[in-house]
Short mmCIF file of C-alpha atoms and ligand atoms in Angstrom, two decimals:
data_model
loop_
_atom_site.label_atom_id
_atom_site.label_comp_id
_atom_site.label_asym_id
_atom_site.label_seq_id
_atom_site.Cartn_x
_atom_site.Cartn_y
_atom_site.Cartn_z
CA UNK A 4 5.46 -2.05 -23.44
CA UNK A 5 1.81 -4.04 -23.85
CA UNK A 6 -0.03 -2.46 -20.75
CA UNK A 7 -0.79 -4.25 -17.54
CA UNK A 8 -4.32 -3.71 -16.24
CA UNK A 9 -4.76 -3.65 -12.85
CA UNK A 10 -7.59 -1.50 -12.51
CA UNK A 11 -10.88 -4.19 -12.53
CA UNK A 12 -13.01 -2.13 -9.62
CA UNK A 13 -12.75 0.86 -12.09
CA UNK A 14 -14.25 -0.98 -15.33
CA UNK A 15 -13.67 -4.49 -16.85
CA UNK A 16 -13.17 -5.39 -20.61
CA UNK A 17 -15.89 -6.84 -22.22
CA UNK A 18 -15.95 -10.72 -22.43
CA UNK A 19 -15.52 -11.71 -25.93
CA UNK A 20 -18.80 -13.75 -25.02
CA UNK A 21 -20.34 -11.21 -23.90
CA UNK A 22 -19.63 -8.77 -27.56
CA UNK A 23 -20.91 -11.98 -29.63
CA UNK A 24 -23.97 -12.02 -27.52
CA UNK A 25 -24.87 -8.60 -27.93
CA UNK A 26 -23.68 -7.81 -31.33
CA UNK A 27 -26.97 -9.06 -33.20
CA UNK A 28 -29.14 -6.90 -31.34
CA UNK A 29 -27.09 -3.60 -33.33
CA UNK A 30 -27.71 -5.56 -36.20
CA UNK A 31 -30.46 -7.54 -37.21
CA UNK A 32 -32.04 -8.20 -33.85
CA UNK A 33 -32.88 -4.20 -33.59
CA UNK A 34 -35.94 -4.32 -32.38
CA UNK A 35 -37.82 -2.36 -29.83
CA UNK A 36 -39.28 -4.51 -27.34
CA UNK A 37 -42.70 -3.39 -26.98
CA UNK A 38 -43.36 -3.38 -30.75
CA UNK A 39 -46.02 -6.30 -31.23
CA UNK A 40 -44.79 -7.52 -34.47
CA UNK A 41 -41.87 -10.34 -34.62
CA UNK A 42 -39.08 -7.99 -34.59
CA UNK A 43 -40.34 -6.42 -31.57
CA UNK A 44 -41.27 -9.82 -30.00
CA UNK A 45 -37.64 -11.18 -30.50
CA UNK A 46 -36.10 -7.70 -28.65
CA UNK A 47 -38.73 -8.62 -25.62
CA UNK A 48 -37.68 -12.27 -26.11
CA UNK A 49 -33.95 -11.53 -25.58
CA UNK A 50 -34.53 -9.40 -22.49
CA UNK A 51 -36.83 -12.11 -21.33
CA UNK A 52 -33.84 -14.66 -20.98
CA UNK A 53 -31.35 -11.46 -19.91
CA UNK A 54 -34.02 -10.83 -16.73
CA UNK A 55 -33.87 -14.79 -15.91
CA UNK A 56 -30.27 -15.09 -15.94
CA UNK A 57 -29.46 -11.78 -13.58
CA UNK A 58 -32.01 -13.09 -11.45
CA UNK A 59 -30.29 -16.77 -11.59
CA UNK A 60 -27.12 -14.81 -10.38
CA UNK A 61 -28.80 -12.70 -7.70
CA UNK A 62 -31.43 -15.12 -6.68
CA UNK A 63 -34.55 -13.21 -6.95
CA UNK A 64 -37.55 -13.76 -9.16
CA UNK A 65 -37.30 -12.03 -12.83
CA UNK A 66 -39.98 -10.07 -11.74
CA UNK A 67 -37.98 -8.62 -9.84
CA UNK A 68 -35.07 -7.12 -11.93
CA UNK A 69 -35.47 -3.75 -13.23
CA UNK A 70 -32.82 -2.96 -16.18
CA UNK A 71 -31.37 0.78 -15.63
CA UNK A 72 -28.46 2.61 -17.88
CA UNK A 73 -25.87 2.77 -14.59
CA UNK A 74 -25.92 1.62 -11.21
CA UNK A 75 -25.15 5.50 -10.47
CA UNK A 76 -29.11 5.59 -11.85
CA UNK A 77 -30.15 2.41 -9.64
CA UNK A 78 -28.88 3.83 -6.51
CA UNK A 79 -30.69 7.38 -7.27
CA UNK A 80 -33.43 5.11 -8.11
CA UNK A 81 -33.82 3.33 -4.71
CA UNK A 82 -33.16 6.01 -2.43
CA UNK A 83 -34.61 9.00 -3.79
CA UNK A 84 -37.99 6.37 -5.10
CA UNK A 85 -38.23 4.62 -1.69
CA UNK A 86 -37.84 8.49 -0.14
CA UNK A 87 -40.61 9.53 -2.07
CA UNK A 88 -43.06 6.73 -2.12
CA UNK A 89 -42.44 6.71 1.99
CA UNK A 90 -42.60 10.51 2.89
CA UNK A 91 -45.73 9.69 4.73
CA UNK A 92 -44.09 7.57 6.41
CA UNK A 93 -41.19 8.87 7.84
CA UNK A 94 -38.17 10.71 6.95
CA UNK A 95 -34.49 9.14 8.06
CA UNK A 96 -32.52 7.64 6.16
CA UNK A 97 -29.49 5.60 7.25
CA UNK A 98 -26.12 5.06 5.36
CA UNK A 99 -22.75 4.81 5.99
CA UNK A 100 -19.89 7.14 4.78
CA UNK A 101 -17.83 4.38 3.13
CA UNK A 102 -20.81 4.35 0.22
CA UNK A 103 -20.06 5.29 -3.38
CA UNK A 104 -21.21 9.06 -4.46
CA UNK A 105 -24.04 7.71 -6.39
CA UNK A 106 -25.62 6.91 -2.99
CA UNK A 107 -24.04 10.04 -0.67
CA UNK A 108 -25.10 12.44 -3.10
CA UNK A 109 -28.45 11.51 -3.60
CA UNK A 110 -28.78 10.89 -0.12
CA UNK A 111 -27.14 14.32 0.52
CA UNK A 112 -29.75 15.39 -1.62
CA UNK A 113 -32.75 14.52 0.23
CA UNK A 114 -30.99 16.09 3.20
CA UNK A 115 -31.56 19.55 1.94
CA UNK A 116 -35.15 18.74 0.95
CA UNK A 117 -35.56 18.34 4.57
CA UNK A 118 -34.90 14.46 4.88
CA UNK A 119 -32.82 13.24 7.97
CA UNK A 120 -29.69 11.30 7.08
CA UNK A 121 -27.16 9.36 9.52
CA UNK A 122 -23.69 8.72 7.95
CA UNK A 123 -22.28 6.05 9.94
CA UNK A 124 -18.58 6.37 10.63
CA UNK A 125 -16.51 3.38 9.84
CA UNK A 126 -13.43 2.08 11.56
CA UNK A 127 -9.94 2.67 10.47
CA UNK A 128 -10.18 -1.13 9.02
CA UNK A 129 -13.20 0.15 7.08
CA UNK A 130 -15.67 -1.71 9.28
CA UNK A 131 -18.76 -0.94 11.15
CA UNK A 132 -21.09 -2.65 13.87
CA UNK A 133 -24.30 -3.69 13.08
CA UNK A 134 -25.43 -2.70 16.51
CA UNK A 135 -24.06 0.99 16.22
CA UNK A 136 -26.52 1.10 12.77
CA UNK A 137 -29.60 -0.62 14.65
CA UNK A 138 -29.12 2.24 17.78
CA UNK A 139 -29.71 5.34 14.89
CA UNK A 140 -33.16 3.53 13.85
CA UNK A 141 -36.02 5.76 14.92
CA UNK A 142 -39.71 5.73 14.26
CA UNK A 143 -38.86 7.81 11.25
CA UNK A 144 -36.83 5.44 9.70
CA UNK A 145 -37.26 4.73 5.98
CA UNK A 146 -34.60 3.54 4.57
CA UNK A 147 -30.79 1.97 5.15
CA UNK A 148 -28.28 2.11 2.10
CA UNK A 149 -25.16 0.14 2.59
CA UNK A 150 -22.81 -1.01 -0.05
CA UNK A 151 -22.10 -5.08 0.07
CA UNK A 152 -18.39 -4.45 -0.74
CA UNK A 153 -15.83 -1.29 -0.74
CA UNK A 154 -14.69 0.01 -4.41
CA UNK A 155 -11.64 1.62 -2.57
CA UNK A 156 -10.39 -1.35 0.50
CA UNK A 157 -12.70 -4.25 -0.88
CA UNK A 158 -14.20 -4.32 2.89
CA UNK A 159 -16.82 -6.46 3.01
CA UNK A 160 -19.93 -4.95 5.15
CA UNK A 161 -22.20 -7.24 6.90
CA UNK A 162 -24.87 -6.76 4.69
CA UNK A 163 -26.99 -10.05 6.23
CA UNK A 164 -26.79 -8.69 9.68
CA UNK A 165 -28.09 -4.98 8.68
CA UNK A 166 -30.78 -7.13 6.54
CA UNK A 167 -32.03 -8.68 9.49
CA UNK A 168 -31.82 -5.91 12.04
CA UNK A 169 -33.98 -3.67 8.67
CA UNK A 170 -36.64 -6.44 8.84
CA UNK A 171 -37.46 -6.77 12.80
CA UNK A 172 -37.84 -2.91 12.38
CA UNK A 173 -39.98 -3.18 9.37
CA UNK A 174 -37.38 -0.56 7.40
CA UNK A 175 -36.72 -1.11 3.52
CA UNK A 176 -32.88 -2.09 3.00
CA UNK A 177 -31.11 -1.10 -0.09
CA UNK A 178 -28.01 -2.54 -0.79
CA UNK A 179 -24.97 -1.30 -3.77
CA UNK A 180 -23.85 -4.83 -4.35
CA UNK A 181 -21.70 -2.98 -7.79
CA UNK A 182 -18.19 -4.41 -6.45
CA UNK A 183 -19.68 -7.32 -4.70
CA UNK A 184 -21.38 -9.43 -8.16
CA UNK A 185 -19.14 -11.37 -9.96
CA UNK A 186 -16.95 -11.40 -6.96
CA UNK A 187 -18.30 -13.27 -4.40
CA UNK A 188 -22.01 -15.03 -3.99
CA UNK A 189 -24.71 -12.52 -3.72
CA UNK A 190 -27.60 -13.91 -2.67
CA UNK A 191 -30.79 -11.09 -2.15
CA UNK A 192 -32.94 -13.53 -0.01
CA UNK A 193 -29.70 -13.81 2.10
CA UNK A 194 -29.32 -10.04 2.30
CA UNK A 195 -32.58 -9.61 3.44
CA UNK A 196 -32.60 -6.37 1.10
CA UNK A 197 -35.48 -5.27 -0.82
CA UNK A 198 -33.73 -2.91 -3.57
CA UNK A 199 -29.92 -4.32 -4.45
CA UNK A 200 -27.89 -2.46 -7.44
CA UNK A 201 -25.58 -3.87 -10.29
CA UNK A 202 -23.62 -2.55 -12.62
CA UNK A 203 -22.78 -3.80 -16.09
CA UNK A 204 -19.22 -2.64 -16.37
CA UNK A 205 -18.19 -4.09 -13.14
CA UNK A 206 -19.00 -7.64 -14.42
CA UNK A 207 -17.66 -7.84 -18.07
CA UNK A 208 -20.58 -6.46 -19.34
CA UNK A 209 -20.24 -3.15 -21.30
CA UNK A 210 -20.74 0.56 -19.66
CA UNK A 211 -24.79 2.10 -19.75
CA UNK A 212 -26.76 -0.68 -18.57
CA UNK A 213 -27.47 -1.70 -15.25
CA UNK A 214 -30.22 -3.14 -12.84
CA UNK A 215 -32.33 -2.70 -9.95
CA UNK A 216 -33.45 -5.37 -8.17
CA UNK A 217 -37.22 -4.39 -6.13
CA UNK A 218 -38.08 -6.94 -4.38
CA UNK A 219 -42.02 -8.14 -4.60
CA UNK A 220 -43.86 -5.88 -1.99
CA UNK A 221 -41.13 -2.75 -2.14
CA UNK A 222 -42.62 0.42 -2.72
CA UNK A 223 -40.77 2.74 -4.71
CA UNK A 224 -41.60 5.86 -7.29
CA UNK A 225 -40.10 5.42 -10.26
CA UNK A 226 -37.08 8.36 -11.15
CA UNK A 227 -38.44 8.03 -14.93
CA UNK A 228 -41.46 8.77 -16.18
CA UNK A 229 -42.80 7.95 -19.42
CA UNK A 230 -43.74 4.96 -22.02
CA UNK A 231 -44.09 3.00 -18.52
CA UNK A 232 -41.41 0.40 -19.57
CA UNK A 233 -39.69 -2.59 -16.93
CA UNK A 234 -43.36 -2.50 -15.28
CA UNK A 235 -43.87 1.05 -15.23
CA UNK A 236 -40.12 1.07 -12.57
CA UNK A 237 -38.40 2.84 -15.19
CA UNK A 238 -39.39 4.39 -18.43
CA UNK A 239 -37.41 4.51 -21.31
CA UNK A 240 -36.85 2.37 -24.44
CA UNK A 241 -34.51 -0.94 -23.39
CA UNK A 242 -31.20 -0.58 -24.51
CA UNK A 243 -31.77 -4.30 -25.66
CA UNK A 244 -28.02 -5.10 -27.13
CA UNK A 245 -26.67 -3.59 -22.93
CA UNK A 246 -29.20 -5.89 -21.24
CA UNK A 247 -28.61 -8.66 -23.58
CA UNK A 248 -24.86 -8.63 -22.91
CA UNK A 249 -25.67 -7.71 -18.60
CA UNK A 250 -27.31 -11.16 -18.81
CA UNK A 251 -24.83 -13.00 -21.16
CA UNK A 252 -22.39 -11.82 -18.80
CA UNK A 253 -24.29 -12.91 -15.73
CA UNK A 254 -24.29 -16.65 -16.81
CA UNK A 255 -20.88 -16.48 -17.03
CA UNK A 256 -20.28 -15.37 -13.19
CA UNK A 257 -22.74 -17.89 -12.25
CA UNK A 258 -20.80 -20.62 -14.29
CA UNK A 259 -17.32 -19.49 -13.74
CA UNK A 260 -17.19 -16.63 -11.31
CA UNK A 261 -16.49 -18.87 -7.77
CA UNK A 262 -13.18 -20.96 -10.05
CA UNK A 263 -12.09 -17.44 -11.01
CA UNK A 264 -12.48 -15.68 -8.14
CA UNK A 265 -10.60 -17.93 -6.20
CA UNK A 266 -7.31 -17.79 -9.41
CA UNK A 267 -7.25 -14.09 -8.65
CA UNK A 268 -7.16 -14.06 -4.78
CA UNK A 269 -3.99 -16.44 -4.92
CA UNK A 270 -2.59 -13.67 -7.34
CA UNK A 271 -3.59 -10.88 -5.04
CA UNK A 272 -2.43 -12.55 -1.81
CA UNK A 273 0.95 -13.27 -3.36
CA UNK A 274 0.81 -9.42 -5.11
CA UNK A 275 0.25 -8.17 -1.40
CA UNK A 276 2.95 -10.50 0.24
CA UNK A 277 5.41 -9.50 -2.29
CA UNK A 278 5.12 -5.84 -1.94
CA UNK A 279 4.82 -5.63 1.67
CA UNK A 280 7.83 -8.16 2.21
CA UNK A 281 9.89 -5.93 -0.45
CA UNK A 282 8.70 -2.74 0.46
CA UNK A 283 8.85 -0.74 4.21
CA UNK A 284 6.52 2.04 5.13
CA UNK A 285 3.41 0.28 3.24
CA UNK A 286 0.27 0.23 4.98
CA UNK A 287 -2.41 -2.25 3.56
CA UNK A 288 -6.21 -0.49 3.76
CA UNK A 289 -9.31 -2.13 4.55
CA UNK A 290 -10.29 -5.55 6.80
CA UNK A 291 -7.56 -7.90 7.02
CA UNK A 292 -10.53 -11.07 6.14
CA UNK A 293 -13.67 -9.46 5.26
CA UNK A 294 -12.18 -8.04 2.26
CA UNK A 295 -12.58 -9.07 -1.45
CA UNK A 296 -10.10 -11.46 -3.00
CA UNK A 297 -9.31 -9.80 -5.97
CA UNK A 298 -9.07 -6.12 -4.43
CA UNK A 299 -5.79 -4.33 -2.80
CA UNK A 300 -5.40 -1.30 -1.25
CA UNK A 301 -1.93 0.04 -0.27
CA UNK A 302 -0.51 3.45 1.81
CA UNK A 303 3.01 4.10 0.70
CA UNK A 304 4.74 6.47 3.37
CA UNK A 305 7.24 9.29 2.61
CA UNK A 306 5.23 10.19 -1.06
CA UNK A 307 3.25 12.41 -2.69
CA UNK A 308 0.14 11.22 -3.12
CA UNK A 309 -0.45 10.03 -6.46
CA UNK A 310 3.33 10.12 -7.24
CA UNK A 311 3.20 6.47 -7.75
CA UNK A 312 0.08 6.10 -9.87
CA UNK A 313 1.55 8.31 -12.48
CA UNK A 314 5.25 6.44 -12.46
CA UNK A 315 3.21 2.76 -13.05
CA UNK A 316 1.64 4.64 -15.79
CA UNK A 317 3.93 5.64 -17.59
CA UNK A 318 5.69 1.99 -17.22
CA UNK A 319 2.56 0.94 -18.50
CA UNK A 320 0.51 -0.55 -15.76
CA UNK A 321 -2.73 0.88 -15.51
CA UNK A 322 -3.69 0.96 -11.24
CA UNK A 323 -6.00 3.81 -9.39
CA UNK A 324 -4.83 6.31 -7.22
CA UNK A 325 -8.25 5.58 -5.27
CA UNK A 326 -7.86 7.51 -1.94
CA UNK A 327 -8.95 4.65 0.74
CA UNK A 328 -8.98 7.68 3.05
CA UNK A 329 -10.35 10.75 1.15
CA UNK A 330 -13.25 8.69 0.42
CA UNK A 331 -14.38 7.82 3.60
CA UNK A 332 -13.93 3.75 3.34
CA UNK A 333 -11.50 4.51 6.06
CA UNK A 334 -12.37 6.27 9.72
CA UNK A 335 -11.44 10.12 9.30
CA UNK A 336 -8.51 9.49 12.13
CA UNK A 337 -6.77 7.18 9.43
CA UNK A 338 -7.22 9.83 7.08
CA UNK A 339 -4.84 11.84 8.99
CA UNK A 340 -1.72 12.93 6.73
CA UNK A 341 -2.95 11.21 3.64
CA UNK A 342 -1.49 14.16 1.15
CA UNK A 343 1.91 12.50 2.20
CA UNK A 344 1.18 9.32 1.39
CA UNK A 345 0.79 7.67 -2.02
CA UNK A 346 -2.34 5.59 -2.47
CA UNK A 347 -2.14 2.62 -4.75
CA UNK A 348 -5.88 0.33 -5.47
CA UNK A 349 -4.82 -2.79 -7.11
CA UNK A 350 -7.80 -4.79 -8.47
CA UNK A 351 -7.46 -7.70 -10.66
CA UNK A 352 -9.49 -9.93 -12.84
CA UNK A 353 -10.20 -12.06 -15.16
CA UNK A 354 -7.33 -11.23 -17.79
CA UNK A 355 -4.69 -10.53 -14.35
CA UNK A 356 -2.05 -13.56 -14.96
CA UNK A 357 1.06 -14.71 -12.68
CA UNK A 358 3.47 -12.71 -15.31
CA UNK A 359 1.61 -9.14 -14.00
CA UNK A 360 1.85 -9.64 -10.21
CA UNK A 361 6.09 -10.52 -11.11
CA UNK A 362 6.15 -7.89 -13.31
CA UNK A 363 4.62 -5.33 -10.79
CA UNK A 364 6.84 -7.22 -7.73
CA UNK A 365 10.36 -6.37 -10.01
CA UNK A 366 9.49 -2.61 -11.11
CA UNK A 367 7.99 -1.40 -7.40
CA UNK A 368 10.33 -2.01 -4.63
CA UNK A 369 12.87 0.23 -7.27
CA UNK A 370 10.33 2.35 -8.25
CA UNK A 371 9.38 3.59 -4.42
CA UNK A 372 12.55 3.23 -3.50
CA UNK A 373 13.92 6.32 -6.37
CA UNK A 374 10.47 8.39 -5.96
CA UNK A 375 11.04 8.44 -1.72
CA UNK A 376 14.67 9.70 -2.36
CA UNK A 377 13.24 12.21 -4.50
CA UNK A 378 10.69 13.28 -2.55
CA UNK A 379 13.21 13.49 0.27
CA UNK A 380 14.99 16.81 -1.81
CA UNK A 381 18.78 14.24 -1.44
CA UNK A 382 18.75 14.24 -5.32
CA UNK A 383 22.06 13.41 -5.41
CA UNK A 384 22.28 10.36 -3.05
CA UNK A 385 19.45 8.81 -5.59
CA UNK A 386 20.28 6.31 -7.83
C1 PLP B 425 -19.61 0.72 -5.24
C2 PLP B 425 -20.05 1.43 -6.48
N1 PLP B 425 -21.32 1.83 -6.60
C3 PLP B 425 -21.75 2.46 -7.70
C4 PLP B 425 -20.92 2.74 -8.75
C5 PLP B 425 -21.46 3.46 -9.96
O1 PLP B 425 -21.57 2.57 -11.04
P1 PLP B 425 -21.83 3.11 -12.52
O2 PLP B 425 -20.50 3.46 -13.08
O3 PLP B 425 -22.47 1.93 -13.23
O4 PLP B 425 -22.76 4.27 -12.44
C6 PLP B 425 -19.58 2.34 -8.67
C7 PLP B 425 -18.63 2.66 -9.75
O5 PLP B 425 -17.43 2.80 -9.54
C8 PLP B 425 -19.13 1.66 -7.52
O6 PLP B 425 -17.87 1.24 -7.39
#
């Protein structure tokens, strides 16, 4: 069986766009962009146009965009270079405990070099109030880190409100916009957020390039030191062919991404009304509106966790396990019994067609169905 992929908030496939873009820089567009003779100049030229068209997408000034190899090294970047280039400052840093690893662990990180971090809880629909974030600013406050949208629920956080409530009290925002590009508008002036991170792999673009935005006026130490590359923000030779194909691959969201996104929340709403019309004892995760189209997250009762993961698999449709509640996107109370639940993350994209969501709609209401009455030890009542 051909397999279904269902798994877009993991990693994407490569646009075939996006390959023919970046193929000639392995080839004969080699070049290392701050040689000065013409094969050098024609590396700088392409990551030139790349910087121009991720800041088209994000709406910031080229200036501003800072390639990176991950957004897992953006993040680091932001937190641990605003923490440093602010010590003086002050020493609190705010962030919420929905937010990916690659900004708990860094922030964790600073914690036991003597920084102060709040974790804001969120609710069990993977929510928080602005106004519960603004009452944990303190004269010490450096630095707020929230994520634009969930990689587990697809809960959107209101990233303009935190933006505005950062500026009035002069503290740098940061924002992990990884799920959020590509998906729905992001627009940094609207965020009010001086550093914002992307990831290539998220947006069709291939794995070990990313960006930083830093805004004009943001202080920040750079996390690499050396030949003083991307304005002296991050050393390291460009991987030209990665940026080339982050920037190819930004054009496209900007010229398609709105039409698309809109094809795969149809298939998602219909994917969600299907199951939870077919199936009982399914719990859908994150904010009922404020959610991204293209992202579901499930709770199957009466089943091991991850029971149902490996059964799709080996029907050939590829979906994540992603614990909505082990993960914190979810309040801890939610989290309550989780290791008898199965967790399903649905994400789909631009290859997810009407045939998947039927395909997925026949196999799972049978599929849950045989697994519970396994799980329930009546072997011989299941068909
Ligand atoms: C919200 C979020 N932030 C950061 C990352 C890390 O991105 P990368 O794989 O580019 O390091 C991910 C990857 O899953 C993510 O979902």
């Amino acid at each position: 069986m051909s397999e279904i992929y269902l798994d877009y908030n993991a990693t994407t496939p490569v646009l075939p766009e996006v390959l023919e873009a970046m193929l000639p820089f392995y080839r004969e567009g080699f070049g290392n962009p701050s040689s000065s003779h013409a094969t050098g100049r024609r590396a700088q030229q392409a990551v030139d146009l790349a910087r121009e068209q991720v800041a088209a997408l994000l709406h910031c000034a080229p200036s501003e965009v800072v390639f990176t190899s991950c957004a897992t090294e953006s993040n680091n970047a932001a937190i641990k270079g605003v923490a440093a280039a602010l010590a003086r400052k002050g020493n609190h840093i705010i962030t919420t405990k929905a937010e990916h690893p690659s900004v708990l662990y860094p922030a964790l990180h600073l914690e036991k070099a003597g920084y102060r971090v709040t974790c804001l809880e969120v609710d069990d629909e993977g929510m928080f109030d602005p106004a519960d974030l603004e009452k944990t600013i303190t004269p010490e406050t450096i630095l707020i880190s929230v994520m634009l949208a969930n990689n587990e629920t697809g809960t959107i956080f209101p990233v303009g409100a935190v933006g505005e409530i950062a500026a009035r009290h002069g503290v740098y925002l940061h924002c992990d916009a990884v799920q959020a590009v590509g998906k729905i508008a992001v627009d940094c002036r609207e965020l009010q957020a001086g550093l914002v991170s992307l990831s290539g792999h998220k947006l069709y673009a291939p794995k070990g390039v990313g960006a930083l935005v830093v805004r004009q006026g943001i202080r920040l130490q750079p996390l690499l030191h050396g030949g003083g590359q991307e304005k002296n923000r991050r050393s390291g030779t460009e991987n030209v062919a990665g940026i080339v194909a982050l920037g190819q691959a930004s054009a496209i969201a900007l010229g398609s991404g709105a039409a698309e996104a809109a094809r795969v929340r149809e298939l998602r709403d219909r994917l969600e009304r299907g199951i939870l019309e077919a199936i009982s004892g399914v719990r859908r995760n994150g904010h009922p509106t404020r959610r991204l189209g293209n992202t579901l997250s499930l709770t199957f009762s009466g089943l091991p966790s991850d029971s149902l993961v490996g059964a799709l698999d080996r029907l050939g449709i590829a979906v994540s396990s992603g614990s909505a509640c082990s993960s914190g996107a979810l309040k801890s109370a939610a989290a309550d019994g989780c290791t008898q639940e199965a967790h399903l993350r649905f994400s789909l994209g631009r290859f997810s067609t009407g045939a998947d969501v039927d395909t997925v709609l026949d196999i799972l209401p049978g599929l849950v169905e045989s697994l519970r009455c396994e799980a329930g030890g009546d072997r011989g009542a299941c068909r």
